[in-house]
Coordinates of C-alpha atoms in Angstrom, one line a residue:
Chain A
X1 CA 14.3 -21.2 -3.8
X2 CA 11.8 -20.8 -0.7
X3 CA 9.3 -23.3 -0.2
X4 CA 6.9 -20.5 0.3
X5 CA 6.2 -18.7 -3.1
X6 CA 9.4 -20.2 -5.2
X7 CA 10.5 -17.0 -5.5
X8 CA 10.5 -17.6 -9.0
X9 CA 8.0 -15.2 -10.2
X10 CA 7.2 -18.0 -12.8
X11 CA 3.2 -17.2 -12.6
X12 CA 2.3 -14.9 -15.7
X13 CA 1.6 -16.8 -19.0
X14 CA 3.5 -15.8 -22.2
X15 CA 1.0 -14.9 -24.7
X16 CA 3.6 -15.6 -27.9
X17 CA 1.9 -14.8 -31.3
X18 CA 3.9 -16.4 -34.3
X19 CA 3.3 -13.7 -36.6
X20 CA 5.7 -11.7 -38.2
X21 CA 4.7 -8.2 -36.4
X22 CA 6.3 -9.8 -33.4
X23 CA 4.1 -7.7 -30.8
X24 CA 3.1 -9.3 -28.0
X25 CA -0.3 -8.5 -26.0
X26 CA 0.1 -8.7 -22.1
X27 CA -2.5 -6.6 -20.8
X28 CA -1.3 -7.1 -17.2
X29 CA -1.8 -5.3 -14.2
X30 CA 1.8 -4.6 -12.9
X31 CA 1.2 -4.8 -9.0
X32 CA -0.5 -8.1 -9.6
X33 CA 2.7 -9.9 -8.4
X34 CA 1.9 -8.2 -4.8
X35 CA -1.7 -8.6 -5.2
X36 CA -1.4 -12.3 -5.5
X37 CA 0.7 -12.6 -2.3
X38 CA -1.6 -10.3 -0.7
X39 CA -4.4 -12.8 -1.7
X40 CA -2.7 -15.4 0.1
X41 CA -2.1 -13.5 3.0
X42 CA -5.9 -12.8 3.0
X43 CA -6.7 -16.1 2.8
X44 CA -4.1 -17.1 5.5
X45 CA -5.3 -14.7 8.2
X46 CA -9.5 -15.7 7.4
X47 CA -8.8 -19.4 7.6
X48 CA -6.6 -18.9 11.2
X49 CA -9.1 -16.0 12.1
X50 CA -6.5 -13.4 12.6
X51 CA -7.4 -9.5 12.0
X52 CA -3.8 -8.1 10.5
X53 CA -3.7 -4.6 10.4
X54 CA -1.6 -2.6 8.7
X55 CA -0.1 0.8 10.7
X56 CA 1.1 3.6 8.9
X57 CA 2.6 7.3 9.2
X58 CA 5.8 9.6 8.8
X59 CA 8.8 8.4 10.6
X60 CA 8.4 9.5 14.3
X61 CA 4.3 9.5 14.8
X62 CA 4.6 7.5 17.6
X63 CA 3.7 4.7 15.9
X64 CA 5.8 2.0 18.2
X65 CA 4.7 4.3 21.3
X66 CA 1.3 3.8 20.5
X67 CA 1.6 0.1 19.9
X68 CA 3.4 -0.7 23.3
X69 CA 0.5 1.1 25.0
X70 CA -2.0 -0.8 22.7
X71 CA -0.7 -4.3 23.8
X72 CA 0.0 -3.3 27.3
X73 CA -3.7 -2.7 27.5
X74 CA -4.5 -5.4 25.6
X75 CA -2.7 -8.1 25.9
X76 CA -5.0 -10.1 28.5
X77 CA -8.1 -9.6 26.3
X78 CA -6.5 -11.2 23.0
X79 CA -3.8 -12.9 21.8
X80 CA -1.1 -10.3 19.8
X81 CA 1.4 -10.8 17.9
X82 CA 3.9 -7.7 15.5
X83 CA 5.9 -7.7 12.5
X84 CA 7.8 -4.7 12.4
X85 CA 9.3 -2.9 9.3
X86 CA 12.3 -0.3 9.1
X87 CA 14.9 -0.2 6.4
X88 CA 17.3 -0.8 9.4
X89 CA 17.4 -2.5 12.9
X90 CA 15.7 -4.2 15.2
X91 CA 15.2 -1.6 17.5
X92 CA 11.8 -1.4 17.3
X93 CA 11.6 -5.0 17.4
X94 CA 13.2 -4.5 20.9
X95 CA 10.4 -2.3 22.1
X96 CA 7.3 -4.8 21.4
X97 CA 9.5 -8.1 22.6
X98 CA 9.3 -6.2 25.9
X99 CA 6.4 -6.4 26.0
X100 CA 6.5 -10.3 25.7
X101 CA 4.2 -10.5 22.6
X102 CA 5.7 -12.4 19.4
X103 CA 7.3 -9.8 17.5
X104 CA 9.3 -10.4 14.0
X105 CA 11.0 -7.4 12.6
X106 CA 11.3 -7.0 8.9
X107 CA 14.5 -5.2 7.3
X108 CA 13.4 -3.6 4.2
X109 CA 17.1 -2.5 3.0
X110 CA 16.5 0.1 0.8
X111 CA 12.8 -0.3 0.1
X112 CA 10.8 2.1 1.4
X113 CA 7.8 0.1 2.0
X114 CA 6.7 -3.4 3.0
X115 CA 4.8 -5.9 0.5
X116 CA 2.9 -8.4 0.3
X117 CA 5.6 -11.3 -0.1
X118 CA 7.6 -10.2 3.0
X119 CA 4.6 -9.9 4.8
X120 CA 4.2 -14.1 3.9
X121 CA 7.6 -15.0 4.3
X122 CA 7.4 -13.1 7.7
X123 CA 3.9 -15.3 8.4
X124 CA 5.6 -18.6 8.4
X125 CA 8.4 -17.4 10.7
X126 CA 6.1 -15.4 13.1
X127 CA 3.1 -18.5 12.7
X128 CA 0.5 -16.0 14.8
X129 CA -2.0 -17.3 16.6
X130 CA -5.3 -18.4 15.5
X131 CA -7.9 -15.9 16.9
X132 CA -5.5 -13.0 17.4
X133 CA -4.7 -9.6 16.3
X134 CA -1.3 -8.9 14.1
X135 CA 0.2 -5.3 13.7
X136 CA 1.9 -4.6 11.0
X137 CA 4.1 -1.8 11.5
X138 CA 5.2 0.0 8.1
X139 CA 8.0 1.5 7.0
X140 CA 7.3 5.3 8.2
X141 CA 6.6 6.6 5.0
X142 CA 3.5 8.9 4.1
X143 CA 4.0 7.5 0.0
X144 CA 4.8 4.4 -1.1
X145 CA 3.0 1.6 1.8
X146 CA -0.3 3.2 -0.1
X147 CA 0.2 1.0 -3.3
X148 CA 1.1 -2.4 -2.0
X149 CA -1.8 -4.3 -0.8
X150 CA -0.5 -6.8 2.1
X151 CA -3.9 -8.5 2.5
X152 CA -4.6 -6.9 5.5
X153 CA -8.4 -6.6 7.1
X154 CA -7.7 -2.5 7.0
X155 CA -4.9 0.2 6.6
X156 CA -4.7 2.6 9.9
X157 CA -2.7 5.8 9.4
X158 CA -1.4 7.8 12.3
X159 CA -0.8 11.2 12.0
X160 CA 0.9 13.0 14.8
X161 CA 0.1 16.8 15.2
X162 CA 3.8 17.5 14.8
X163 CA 3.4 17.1 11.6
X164 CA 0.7 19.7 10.7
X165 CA -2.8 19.1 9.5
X166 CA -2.2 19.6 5.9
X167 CA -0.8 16.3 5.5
X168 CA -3.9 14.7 4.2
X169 CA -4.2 16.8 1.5
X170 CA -0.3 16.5 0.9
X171 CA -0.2 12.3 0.7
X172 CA -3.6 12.4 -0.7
X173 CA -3.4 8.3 -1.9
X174 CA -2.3 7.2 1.5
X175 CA -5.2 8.7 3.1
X176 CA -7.7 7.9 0.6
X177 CA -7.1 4.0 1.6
X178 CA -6.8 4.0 5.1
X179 CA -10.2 3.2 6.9
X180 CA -8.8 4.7 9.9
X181 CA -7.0 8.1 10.7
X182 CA -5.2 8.4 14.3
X183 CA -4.1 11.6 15.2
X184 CA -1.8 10.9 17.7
X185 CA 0.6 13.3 20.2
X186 CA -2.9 15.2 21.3
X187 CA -1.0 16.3 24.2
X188 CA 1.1 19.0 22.3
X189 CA -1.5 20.6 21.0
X190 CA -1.4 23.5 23.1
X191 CA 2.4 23.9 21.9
X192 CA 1.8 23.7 18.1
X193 CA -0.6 25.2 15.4
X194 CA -2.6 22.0 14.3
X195 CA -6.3 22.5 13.6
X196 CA -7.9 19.3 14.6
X197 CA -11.0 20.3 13.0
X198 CA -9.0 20.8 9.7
X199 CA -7.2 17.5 9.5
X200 CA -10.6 15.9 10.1
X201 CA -12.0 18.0 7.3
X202 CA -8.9 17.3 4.7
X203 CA -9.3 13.6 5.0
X204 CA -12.5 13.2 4.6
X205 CA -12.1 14.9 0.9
X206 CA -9.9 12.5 -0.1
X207 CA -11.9 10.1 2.0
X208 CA -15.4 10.4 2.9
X209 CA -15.5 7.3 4.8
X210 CA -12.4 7.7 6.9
X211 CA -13.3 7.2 10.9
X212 CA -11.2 9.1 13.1
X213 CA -10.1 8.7 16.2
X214 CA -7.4 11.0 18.7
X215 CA -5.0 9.9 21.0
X216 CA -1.5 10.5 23.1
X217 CA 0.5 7.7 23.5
X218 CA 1.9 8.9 26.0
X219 CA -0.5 10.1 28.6
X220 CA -2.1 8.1 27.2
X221 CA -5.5 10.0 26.5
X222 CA -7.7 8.6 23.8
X223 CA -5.7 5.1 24.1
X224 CA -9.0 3.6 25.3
X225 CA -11.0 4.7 22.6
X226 CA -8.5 2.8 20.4
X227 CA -8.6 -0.3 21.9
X228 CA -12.3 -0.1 22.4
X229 CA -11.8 0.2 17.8
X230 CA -9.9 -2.5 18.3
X231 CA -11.9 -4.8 19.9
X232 CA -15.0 -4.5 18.2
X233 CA -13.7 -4.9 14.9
X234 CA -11.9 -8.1 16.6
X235 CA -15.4 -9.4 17.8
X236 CA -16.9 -8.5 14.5
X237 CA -14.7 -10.4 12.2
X238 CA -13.6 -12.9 15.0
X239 CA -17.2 -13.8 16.0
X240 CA -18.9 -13.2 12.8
Chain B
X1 CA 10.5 6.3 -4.8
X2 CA 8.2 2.8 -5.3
X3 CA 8.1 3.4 -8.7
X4 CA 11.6 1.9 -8.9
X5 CA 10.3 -1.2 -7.7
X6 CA 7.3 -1.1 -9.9
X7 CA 9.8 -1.0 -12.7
X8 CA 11.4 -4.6 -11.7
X9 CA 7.9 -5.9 -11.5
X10 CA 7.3 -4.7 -14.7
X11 CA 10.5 -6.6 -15.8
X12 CA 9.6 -9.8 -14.5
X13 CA 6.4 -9.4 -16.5
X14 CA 8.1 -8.6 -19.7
X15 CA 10.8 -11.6 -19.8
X16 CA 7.9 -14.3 -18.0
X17 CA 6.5 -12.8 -21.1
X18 CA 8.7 -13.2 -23.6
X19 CA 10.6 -16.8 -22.0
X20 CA 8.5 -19.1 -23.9
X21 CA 8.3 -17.5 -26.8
X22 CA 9.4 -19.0 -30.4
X23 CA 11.6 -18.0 -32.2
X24 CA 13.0 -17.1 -29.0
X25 CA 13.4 -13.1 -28.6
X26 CA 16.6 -11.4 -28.3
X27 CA 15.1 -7.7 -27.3
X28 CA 12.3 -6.2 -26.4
X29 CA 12.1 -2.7 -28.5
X30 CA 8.8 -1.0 -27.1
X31 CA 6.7 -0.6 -23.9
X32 CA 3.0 0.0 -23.9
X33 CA 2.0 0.9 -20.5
X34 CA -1.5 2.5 -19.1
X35 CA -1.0 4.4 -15.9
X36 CA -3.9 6.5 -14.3
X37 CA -4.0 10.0 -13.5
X38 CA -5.4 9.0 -10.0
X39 CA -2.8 5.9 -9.5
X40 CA -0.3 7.1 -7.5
X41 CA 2.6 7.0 -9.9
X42 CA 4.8 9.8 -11.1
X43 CA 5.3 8.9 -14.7
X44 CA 9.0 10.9 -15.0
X45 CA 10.0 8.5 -12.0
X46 CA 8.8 5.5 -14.2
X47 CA 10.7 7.0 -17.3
X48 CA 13.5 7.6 -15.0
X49 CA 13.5 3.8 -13.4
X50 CA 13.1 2.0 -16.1
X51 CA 16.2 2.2 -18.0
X52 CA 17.7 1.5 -14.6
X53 CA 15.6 -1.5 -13.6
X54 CA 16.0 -2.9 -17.7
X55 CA 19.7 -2.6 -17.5
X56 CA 20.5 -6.5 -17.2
X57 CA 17.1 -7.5 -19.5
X58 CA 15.7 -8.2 -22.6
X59 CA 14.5 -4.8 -22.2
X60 CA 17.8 -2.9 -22.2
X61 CA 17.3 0.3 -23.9
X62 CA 13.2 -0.4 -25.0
X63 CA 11.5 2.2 -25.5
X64 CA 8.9 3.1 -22.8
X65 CA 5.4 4.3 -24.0
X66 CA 2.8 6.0 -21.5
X67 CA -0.8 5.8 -22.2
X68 CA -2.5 7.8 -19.3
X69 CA -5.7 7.2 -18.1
X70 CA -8.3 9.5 -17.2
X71 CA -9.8 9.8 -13.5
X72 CA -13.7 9.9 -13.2
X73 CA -15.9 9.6 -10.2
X74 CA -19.5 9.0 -8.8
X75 CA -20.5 11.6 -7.0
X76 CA -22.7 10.7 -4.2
X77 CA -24.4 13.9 -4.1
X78 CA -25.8 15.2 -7.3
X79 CA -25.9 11.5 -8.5
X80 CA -23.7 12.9 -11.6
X81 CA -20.7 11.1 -13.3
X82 CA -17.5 13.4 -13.5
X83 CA -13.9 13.9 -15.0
X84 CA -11.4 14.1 -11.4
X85 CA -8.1 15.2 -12.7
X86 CA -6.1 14.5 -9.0
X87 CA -8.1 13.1 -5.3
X88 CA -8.3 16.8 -3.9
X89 CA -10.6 18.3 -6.3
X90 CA -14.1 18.8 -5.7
X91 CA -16.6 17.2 -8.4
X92 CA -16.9 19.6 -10.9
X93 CA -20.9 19.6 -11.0
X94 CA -21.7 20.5 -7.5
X95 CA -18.6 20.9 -5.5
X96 CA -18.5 18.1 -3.0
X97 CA -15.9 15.7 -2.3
X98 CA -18.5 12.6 -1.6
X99 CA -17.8 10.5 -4.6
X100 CA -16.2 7.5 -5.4
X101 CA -13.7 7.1 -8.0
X102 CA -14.5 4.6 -11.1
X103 CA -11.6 5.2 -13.4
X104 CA -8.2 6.2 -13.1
X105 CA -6.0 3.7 -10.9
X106 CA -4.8 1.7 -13.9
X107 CA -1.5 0.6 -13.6
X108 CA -1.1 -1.9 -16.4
X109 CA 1.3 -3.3 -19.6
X110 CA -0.8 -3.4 -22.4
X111 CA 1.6 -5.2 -25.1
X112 CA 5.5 -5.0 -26.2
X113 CA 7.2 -5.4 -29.7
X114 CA 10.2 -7.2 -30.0
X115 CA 12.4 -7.9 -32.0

């Protein structure tokens, strides 16, 4: 038993009638197992004034190549820290801890997204800063990350133009919940057929208020602009 | 395939549920769930992963009932309240996307029957 949560998942009340019908009225919401953790993540990162953010995309956006530029270029500004998630290894985990930030990497096994109880297990063995910024790098996975609430200050998804500019309208929910769209890999658009304009168009039907922003990790144009993103919604929340 | 893991939640709800109940229950014959249109679940994945993630429970072999919930929306330009069947269609009055869903995310157990 973890001194955590328990791990007991003793929190929901019985609601036990006596009468011979034998039906039972729960009227439950069934993710509100994750959104309690994610509650107490929430609280966690207010109290300790800690922006968590939660990255996420397909498998190979460049989402770890765009994190390793992000903390090189921030890294004297504010403090940092990483939880990474894959099914398997901790080669990603690798990457950021060369970059000498705190980095804990989550193995989901065979789930194919992070929740909200990893995410505060993962808290007490990380113990971020106060008055930092934590990346949480999801499993790469377009689907499932959209459901589970981790109590994060806002979902980012990355969306490299490999992938083609239909995606929004393919993994509608995912997109619908992020606050932020990042088309990443700019730099190969001259070699693929990805209509920026498109993309930008597709997610804001699912999402009106989606804010966009382009970049290539590697060159590493638009990488600025990000961290500029970054930075004022650190100041905002941080010195609010 | 999260609705796998949504089953197992839905487990832990149905035995917390039934633990302290008297007479103690041996099964759990029916399911009512209410899942929205707009909620991100497949239902034949829940249908599928249920039997699987009820193998070793007092819900072994229940029978799973689906109540779905219709999607609406506000829509933020003709100021009209409208029926959204999935997140990429237009609102049906004027055909913009600039709305905000009010209904259709549900994602809930209503009640079981056991034995």
């Amino acid at each position: 038993m973890c001194g955590y949560c328990g791990c007991g998942h003793d929190h929901e009340h019985s609601h036990e009638h006596a009468h011979a019908s034998r039906i039972i009225q729960i009227e439950q919401d069934i993710l509100r197992e994750n959104q309690c953790f994610a509650d107490q993540n929430r609280i966690y990162f207010s109290k300790n004034h800690i922006i968590a953010l939660n990255l996420m995309s397909s498998p190979g956006s460049g989402k770890t190549t765009l994190l390793v530029e992000t903390i090189l270029a921030l890294k004297q500004r504010c403090a940092l820290s990483v939880i990474e998630g894959d099914q398997q290894t901790d080669l990603d985990a690798k990457r950021i801890a060369a970059t000498d930030v705190p980095v804990l990497q989550i193995n989901t096994g065979k789930a194919c997204h992070l929740d909200a109880h990893r995410i505060g297990h993962a808290l007490i063995d990380l113990a971020p800063s106060s008055n930092s910024v934590l990346f949480i790098e999801n499993v790469g996975n377009l689907v499932c990350p959209a459901l589970f609430d981790l109590g994060e200050n806002a979902k980012i998804v990355i969306l490299s133009v490999t992938e083609g500019e239909d995606k929004p309208l393919k993994y509608p929910h995912m997109f619908e919940k992020a606050s932020l769209m990042i088309i990443n890999k700019i730099d190969l658009l001259p070699y693929v057929s990805f209509n920026v304009k498109r993309c930008i168009e597709y997610a804001k039907r699912v999402n009106p208020h989606i804010e966009v922003l382009q970049t290539s990790a590697t060159t590493p144009q638009g990488v600025d602009l990000w961290c500029d993103w970054l930075l004022q919604t650190y100041d905002a929340k941080i010195t609010a | 395939m999260h609705e796998l893991n949504i089953c197992f939640s839905l487990i832990r709800i149905l035995e917390a549920s039934a633990k302290n109940a008297l007479p103690p229950i041996p099964r759990i014959k029916t399911v009512w769930l209410e899942i929205g249109e707009l909620a991100g679940i497949d239902l034949e994945a829940i249908r599928f992963s249920f039997p699987i993630a009820a193998t070793h429970s007092l819900a072994k072999d229940a029978i799973l009932e689906i109540k779905t919930q219709a999607g609406r929306a506000h829509c933020h330009n003709c100021g009209k309240d409208v029926m959204i069947a999935s997140l990429l269609v237009p609102c049906a009055i004027c055909g913009q996307y600039n709305y905000t869903i009010t209904q259709g995310k549900a994602l809930r157990v209503i009640k079981m029957e056991t034995e």
